[in-house]
Coordinates of C-alpha atoms in Angstrom, one line a residue:
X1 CA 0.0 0.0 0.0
X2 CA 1.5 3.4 -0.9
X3 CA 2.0 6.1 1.8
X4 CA 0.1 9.2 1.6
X5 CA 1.5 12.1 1.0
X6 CA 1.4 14.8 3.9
X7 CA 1.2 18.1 2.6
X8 CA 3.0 20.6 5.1
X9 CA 1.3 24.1 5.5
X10 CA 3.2 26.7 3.2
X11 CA 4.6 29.9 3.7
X12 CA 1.7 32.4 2.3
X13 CA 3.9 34.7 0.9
X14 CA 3.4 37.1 3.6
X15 CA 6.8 35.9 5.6
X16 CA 4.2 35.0 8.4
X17 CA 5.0 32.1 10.9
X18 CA 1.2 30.8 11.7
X19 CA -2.4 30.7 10.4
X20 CA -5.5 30.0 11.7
X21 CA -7.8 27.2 10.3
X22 CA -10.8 28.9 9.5
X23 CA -12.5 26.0 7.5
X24 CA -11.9 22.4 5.8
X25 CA -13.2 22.4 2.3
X26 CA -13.1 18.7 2.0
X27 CA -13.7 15.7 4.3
X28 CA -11.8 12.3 4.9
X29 CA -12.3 10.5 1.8
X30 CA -13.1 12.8 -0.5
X31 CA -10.9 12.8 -4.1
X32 CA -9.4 15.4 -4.8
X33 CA -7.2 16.4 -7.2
X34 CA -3.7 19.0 -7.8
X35 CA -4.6 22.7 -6.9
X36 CA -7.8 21.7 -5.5
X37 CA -9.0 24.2 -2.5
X38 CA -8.8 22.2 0.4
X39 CA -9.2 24.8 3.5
X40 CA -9.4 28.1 4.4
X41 CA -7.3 29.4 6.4
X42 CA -7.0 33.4 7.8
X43 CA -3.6 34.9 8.3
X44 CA -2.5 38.1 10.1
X45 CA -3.5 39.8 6.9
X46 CA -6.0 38.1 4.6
X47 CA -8.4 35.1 4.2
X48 CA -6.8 32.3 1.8
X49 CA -7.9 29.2 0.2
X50 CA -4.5 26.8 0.3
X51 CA -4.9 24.3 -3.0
X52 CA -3.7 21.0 -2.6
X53 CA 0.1 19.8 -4.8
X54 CA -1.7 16.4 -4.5
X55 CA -4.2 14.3 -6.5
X56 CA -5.3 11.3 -4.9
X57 CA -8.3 10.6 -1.7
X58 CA -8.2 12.5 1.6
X59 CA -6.4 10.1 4.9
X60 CA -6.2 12.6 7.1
X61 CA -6.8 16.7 8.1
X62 CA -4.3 18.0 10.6
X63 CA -6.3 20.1 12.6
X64 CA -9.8 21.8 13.8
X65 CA -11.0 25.0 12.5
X66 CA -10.2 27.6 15.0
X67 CA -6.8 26.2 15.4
X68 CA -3.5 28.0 14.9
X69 CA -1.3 25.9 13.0
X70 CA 2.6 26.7 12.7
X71 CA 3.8 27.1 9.0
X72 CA 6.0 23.9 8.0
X73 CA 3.6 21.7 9.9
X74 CA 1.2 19.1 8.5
X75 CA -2.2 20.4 7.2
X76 CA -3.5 17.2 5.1
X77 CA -2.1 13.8 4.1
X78 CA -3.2 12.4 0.8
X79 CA -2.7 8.8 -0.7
X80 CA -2.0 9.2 -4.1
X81 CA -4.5 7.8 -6.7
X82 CA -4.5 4.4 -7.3
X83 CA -2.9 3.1 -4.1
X84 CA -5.3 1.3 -1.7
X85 CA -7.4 3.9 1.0
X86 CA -6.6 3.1 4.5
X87 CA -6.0 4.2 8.0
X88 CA -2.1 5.9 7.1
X89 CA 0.9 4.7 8.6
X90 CA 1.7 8.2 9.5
X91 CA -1.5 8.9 11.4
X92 CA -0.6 6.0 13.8
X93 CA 2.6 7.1 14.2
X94 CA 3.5 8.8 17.4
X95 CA 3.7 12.6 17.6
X96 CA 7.4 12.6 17.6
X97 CA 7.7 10.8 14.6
X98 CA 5.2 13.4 12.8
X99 CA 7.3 16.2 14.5
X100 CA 10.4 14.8 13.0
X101 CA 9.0 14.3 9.5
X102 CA 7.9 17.6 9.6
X103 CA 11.3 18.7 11.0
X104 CA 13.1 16.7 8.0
X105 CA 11.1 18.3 5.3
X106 CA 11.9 21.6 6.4
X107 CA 15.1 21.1 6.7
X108 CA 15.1 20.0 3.1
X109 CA 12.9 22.7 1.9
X110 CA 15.7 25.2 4.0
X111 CA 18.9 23.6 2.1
X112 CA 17.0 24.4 -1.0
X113 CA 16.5 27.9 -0.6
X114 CA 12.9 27.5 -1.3
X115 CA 10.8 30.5 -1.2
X116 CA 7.4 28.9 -2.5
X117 CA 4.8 31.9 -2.6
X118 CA 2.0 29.1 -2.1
X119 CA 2.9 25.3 -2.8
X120 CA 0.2 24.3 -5.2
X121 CA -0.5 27.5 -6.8
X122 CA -0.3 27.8 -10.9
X123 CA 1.5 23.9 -10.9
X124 CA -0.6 22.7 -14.0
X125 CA -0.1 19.1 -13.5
X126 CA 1.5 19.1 -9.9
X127 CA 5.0 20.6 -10.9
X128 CA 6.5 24.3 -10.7
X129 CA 9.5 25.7 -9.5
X130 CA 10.6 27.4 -6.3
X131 CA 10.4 30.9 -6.1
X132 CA 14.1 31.6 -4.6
X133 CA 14.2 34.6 -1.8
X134 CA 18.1 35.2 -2.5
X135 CA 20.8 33.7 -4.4
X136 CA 21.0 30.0 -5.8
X137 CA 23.3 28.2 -4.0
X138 CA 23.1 24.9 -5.7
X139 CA 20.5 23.2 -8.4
X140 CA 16.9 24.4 -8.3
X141 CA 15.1 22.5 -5.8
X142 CA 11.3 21.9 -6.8
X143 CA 8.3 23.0 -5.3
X144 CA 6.5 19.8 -3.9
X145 CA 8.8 17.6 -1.3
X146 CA 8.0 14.3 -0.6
X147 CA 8.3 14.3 2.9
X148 CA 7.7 10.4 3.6
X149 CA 10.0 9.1 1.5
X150 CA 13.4 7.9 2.1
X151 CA 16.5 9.8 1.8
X152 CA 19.1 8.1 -0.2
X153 CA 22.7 7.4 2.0
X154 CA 24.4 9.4 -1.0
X155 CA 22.0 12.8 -0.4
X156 CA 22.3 12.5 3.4
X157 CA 26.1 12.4 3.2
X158 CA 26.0 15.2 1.2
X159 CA 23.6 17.1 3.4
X160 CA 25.7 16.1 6.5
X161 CA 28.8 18.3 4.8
X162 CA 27.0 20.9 3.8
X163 CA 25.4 21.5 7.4
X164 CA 29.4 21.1 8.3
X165 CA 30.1 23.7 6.3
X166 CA 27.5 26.1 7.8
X167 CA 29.2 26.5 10.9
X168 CA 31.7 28.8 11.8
X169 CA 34.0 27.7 14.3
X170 CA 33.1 28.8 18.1
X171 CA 30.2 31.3 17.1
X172 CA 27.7 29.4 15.2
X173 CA 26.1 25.6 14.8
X174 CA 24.9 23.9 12.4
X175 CA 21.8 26.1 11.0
X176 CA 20.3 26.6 7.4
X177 CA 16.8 28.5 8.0
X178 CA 16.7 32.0 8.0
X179 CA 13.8 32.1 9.8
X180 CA 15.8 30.1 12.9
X181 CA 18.9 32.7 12.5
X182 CA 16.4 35.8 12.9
X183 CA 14.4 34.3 15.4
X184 CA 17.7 33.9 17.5
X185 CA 19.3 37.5 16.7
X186 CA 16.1 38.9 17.3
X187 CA 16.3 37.4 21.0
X188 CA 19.7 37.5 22.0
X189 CA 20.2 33.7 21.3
X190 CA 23.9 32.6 21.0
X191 CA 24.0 30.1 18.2
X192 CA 27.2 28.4 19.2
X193 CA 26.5 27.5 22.5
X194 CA 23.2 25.2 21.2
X195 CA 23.2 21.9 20.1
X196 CA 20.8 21.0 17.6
X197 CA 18.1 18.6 18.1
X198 CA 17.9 17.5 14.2
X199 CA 19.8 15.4 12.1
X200 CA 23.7 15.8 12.3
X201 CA 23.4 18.8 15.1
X202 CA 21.0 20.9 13.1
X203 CA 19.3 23.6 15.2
X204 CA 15.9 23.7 14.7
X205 CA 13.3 26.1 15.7
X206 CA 12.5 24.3 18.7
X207 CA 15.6 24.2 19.7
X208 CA 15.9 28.4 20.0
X209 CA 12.3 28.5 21.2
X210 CA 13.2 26.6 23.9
X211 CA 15.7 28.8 25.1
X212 CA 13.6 31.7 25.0
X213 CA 10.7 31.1 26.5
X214 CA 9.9 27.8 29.0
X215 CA 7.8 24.8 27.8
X216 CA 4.1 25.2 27.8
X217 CA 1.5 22.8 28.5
X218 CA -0.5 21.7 25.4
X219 CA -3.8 23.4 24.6
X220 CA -6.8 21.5 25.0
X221 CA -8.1 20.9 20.9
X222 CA -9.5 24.0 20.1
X223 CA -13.5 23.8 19.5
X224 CA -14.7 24.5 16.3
X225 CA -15.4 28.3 14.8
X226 CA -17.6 29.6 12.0
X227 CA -16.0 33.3 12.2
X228 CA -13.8 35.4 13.5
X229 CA -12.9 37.5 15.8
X230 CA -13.1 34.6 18.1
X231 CA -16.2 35.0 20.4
X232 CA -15.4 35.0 24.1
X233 CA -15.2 31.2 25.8
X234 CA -17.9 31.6 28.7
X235 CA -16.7 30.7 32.4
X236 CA -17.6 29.5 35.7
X237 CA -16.4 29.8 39.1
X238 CA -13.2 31.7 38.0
X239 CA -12.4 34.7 39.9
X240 CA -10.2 37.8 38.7
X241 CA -7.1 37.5 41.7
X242 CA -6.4 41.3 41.3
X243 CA -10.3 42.8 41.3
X244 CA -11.9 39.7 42.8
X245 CA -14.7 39.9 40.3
X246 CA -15.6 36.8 38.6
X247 CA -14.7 36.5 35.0
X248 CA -17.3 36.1 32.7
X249 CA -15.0 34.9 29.5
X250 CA -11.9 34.5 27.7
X251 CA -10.8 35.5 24.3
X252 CA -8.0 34.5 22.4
X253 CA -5.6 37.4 20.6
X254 CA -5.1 35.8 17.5
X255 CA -5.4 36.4 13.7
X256 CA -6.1 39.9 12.4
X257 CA -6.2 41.4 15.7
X258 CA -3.2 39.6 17.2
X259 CA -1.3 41.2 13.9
X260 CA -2.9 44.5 15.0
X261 CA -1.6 44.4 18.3
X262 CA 1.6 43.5 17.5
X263 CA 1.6 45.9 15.0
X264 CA 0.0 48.7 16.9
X265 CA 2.7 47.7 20.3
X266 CA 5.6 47.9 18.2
X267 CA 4.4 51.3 16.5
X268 CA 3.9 53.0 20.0
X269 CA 7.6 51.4 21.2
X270 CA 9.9 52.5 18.3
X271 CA 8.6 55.8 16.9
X272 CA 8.8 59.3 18.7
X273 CA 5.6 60.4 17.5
X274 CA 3.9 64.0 17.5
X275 CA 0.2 65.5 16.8
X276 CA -0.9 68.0 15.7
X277 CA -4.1 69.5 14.6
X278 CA -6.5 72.1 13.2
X279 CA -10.1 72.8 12.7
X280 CA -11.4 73.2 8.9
X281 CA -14.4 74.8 7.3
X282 CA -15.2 72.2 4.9
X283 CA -18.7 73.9 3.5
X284 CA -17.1 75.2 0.2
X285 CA -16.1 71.0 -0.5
X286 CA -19.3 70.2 0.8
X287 CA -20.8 72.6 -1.7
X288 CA -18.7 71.6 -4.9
X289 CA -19.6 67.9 -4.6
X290 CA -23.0 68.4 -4.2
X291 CA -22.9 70.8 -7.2
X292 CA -21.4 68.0 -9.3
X293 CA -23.9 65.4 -7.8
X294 CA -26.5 67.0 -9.0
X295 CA -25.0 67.4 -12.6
X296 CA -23.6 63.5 -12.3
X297 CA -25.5 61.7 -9.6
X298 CA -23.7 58.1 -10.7
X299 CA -20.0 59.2 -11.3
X300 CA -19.4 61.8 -8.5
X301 CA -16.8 61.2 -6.2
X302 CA -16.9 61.3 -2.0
X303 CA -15.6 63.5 0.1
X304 CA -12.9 60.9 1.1
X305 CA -11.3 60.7 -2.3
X306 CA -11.3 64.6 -2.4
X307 CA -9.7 64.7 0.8
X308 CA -7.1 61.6 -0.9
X309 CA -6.4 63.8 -3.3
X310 CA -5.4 67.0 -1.3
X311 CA -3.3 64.6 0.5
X312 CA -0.9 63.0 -2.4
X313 CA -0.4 66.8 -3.6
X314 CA 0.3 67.3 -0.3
X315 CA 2.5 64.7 0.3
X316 CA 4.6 65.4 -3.2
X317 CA 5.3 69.1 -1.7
X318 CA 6.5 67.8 2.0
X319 CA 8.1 64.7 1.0
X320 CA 9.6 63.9 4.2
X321 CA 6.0 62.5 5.5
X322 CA 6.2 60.2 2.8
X323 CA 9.3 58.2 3.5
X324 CA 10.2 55.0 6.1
X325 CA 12.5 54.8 8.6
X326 CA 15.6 51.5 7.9
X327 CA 17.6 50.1 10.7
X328 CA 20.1 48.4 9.3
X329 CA 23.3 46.5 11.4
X330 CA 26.7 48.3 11.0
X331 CA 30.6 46.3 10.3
X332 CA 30.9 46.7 13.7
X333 CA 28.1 45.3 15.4
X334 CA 25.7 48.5 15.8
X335 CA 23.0 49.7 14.4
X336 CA 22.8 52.5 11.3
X337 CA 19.7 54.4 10.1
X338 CA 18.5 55.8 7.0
X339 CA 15.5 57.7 5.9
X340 CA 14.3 55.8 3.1
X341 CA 12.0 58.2 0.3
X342 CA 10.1 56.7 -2.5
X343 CA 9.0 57.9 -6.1
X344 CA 5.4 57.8 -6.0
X345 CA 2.3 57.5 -2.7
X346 CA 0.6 54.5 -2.2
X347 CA -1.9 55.8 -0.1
X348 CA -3.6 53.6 3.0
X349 CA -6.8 54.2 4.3
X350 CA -8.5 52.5 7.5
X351 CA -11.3 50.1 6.4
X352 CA -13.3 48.6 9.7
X353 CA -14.5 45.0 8.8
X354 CA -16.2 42.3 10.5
X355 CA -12.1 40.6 10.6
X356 CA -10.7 43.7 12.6
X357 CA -9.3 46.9 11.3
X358 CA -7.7 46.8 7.8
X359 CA -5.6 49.2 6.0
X360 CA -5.5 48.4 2.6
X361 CA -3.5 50.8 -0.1
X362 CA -4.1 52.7 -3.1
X363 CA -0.7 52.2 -5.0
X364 CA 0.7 55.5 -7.4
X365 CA -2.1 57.4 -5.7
X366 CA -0.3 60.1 -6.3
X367 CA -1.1 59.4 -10.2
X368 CA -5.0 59.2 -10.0
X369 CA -7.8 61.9 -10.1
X370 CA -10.7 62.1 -7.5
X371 CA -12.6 60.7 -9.4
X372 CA -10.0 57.5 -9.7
X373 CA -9.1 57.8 -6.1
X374 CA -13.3 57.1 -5.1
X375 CA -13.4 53.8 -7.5
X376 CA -9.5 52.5 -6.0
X377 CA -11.0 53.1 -2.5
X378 CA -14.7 51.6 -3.1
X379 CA -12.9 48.4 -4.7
X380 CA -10.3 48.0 -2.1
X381 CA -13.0 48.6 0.9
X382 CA -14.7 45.7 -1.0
X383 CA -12.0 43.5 -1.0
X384 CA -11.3 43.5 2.3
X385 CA -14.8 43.1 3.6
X386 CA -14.8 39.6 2.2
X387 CA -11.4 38.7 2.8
X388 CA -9.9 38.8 -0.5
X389 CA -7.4 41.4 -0.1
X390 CA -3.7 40.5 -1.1
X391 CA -0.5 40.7 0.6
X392 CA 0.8 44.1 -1.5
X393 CA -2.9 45.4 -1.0
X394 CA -2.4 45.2 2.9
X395 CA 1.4 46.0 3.1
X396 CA 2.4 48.1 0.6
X397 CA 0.9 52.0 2.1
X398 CA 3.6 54.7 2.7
X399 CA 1.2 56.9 4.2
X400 CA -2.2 56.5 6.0
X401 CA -5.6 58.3 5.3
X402 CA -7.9 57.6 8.8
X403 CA -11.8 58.7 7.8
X404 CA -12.9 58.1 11.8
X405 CA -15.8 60.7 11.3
X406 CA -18.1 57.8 10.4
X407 CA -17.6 56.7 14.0
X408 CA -19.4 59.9 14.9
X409 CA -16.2 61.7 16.5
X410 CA -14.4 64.7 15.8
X411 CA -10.6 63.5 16.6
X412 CA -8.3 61.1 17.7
X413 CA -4.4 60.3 18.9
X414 CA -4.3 58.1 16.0
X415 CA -1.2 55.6 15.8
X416 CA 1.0 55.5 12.8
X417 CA 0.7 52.6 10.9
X418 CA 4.3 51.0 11.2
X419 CA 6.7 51.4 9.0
X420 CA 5.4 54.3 8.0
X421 CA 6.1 58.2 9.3
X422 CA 2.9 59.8 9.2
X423 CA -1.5 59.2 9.6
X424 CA -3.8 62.0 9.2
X425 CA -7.4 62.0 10.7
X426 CA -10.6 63.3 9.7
X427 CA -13.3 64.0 11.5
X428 CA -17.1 64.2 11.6
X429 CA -18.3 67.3 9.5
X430 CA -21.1 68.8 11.5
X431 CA -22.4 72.2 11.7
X432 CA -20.3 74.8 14.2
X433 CA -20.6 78.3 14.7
X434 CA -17.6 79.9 12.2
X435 CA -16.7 84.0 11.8
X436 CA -17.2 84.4 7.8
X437 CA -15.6 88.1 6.8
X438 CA -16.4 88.7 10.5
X439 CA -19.7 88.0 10.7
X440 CA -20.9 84.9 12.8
X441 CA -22.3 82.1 10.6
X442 CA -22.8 78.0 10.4
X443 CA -20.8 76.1 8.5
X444 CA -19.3 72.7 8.0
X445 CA -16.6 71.8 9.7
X446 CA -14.2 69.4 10.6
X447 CA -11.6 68.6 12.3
X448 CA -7.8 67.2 10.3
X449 CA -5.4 65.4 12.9
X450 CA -2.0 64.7 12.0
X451 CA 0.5 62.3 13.9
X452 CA 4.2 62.0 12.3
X453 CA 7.4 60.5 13.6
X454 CA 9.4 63.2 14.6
X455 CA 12.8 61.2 13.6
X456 CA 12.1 62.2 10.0
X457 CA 10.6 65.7 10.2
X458 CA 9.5 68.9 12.5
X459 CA 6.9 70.7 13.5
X460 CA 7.4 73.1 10.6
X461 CA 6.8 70.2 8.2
X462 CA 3.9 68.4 9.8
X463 CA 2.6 72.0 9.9
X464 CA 2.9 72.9 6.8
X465 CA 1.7 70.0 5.4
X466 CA -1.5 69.7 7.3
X467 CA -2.1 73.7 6.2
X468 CA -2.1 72.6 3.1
X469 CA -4.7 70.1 3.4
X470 CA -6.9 72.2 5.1
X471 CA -6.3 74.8 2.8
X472 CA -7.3 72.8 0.2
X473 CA -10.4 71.8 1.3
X474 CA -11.0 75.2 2.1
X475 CA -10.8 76.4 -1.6
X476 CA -11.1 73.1 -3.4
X477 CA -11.9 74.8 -6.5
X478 CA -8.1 76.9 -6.9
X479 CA -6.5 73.9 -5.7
X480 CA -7.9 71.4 -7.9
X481 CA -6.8 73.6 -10.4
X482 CA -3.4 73.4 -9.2
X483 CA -3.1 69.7 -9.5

């Protein structure tokens, strides 16, 4: 009987570490065949459907929806078509032995320098090539690796003296994976004074992990989901130690708002951020766009893409709010930085969604009219409603529009968007007493909010900058005319 084929979970693409099993889109026993959907699965950025690089019937599904599962783990085992259906050898195996064969295959997949966007995607009959992440080191490994089947004494030889070449005498082991180096630079861990738990001394990710932090018990299988944010697990009898009040649930930080958090955290830790703000009559905008709805009720722009608009200009005359801040490791062990400018806006906006809050991006936004602006942002809002959005739509901003009016408020201490230098706010527009040619009158106003990382500008430029903005919405007539 031939042994299935156990398909390990990929690397999306997104240079993420984990993913949570939203859904299975097959069953035990089903047939399925090569690029097949078989589960969803919702990363720190987007919802996914991960194909299959197999053809054959279903043995076994690694996993419950709501669970996290690691990248380089198994997701699904397969036996291939023809060979006899049964219970798998590799589901009776202990967990150590899956752990290990796991462990192998990434280790192979490492040695190969293979940077697979999605193992399964565009392989018309089950075959493609690795996308490589940096330079070849030896032949092109494929994109589908057999992880049950037996390494030939010639290969593992060879393997053994390549991981013998990887070290470098009393500083490092014997370690291939980027992700393993990172993880231990990152956290202080001294490579050289580990030894590896894999084949030949290899240091594995478990072995820095366990450094780090201590072992944990294993979670309790986690029940099944239909959505997320995951709803709060109800309680009894637990009491809060600190308040003494009892605790009516728990929910876990994971998915889009654990890459919020993280995201949000590291943004208030690393940048020196500022605010500033003004207060804008906005009637004249308000005016102009009705104006033009009445002449074009189906092809008008909103007031957001208006606003977009004022803010690329704005962005091309104070550049400095339009750039990224690089750390970067210096010959002698420190750290350098450089402000980092680019030749064109890709313009963020905040999109709230029943995933969390998304911030999708408008690339060469700088490029597009108001009019193009409104049918980027209506699209993109779209796509990230249902989950669709790509990595580049979701990572790619250099700058950050934040429309929290809709909420009903007037401002906020927004935080920047990391990497980026700079978000500006807009508020509600609501009627407010304003002097007109000094005579009291109502009009529609709002309120613009800017908060900038002070590393790469002043005041006099986050100033300026948000004059201009308010300035244009002010006059949008003269400085439409302008752009």
């Amino acid at each position: 009987m031939s042994e299935p084929k156990v398909f390990l979970l990929p690397d999306l693409g997104e240079g993420l570490t984990e993913a949570e099993l939203v859904n299975w889109l097959v069953a035990v026993g089903d047939e399925i065949r090569v690029d097949q959907p078989i589960a969803e699965v919702e990363t720190a950025k987007s919802m996914v459907e991960v194909p299959s690089p197999y053809a054959g019937t279903v043995a076994v599904l690694h996993g419950e929806p709501g669970q996290t599962l690691d990248v380089g783990k198994p997701l699904i085992s397969v036996t291939p078509i023809g060979a006899a259906a049964g219970p798998p050898k590799a589901a009776a195996a202990e967990p150590a032995d899956t752990a290990d064969v796991a462990a192998e295959v990434y280790r192979e997949e490492e040695k190969a320098g293979s940077g697979n966007v999605l193992i399964g995607y565009g392989t018309p009959g089950g075959h493609g090539v690795a996308r490589r992440t940096r330079p070849r080191k030896s032949s092109a490994g494929t994109a589908v690796v057999e992880p049950v089947a037996p390494v030939p004494a010639a290969e593992k030889a060879a393997d053994d003296l390549l991981l013998m070449r990887t070290r470098v005498p009393g500083k490092l082991g014997a370690v291939i994976s980027p992700l393993v180096r990172r993880m231990a630079r990152d956290h202080g861990v001294d490579l050289g004074e580990l030894q590896g738990s894999g084949a030949s001394g290899l240091i594995m990710r478990r072995d820095v992990e366990a450094v780090i932090k201590p072992p944990v018990v294993e979670r309790p299988e986690a029940e099944p989901v239909e959505s997320t944010p995951a709803a709060p697990v109800p309680t009894t009898g637990d009491t809060d130690t600190r308040t003494g009040l009892g605790i009516t649930g728990r929910t876990a930080v994971r998915g889009v708002r654990k890459a919020v958090a993280a995201n949000m955290a590291r943004s208030r830790s690393e940048i020196p951020e500022a605010t500033v703000w003004v207060d804008v009559d906005a009637t004249a905008l308000v005016e102009m766009r009705a104006a033009l709805k009445k002449s074009d009720p189906h092809h008008t722009p909103g007031l957001l893409a208006f606003i977009a608009r004022f803010v690329t200009a704005g962005l091309k005359k104070f550049p400095e709010l339009n750039t990224r801040i690089v750390t970067t490791e210096d010959t002698a062990g420190g750290t350098s930085q450089e402000i980092v400018a680019f030749d064109g806006v890709n313009l963020g906006f905040a999109a709230q969604t029943d995933r969390g809050l998304m911030v999708p991006s408008v690339r060469n936004a700088d490029k597009l009219s108001a009019r193009e602006l409104d049918a980027e942002i209506r699209r993109l809002t779209a796509v990230v409603r249902d989950g669709k959005a790509s990595p580049a739509e979701l990572g790619s901003g250099t700058f950050t529009l934040n429309n929290y009016g809709v909420f009903g408020v007037d401002g906020s201490a927004a935080i920047i968007n990391h990497p980026e230098v700079g978000i500006l706010g807009v508020g509600r527009i609501i009627d407010k007493p304003w002097v007109v040619n000094g005579e009291l009158a109502v009009r529609k106003v709002t309120e613009l909010t800017l908060t900038f990382d002070h590393r790469v500008c002043d005041g006099g430029t986050a100033g300026g900058f948000l004059r201009y903005v308010a300035d244009a919405i002010e006059n949008p007539g003269s400085a439409l005319a302008d752009m």
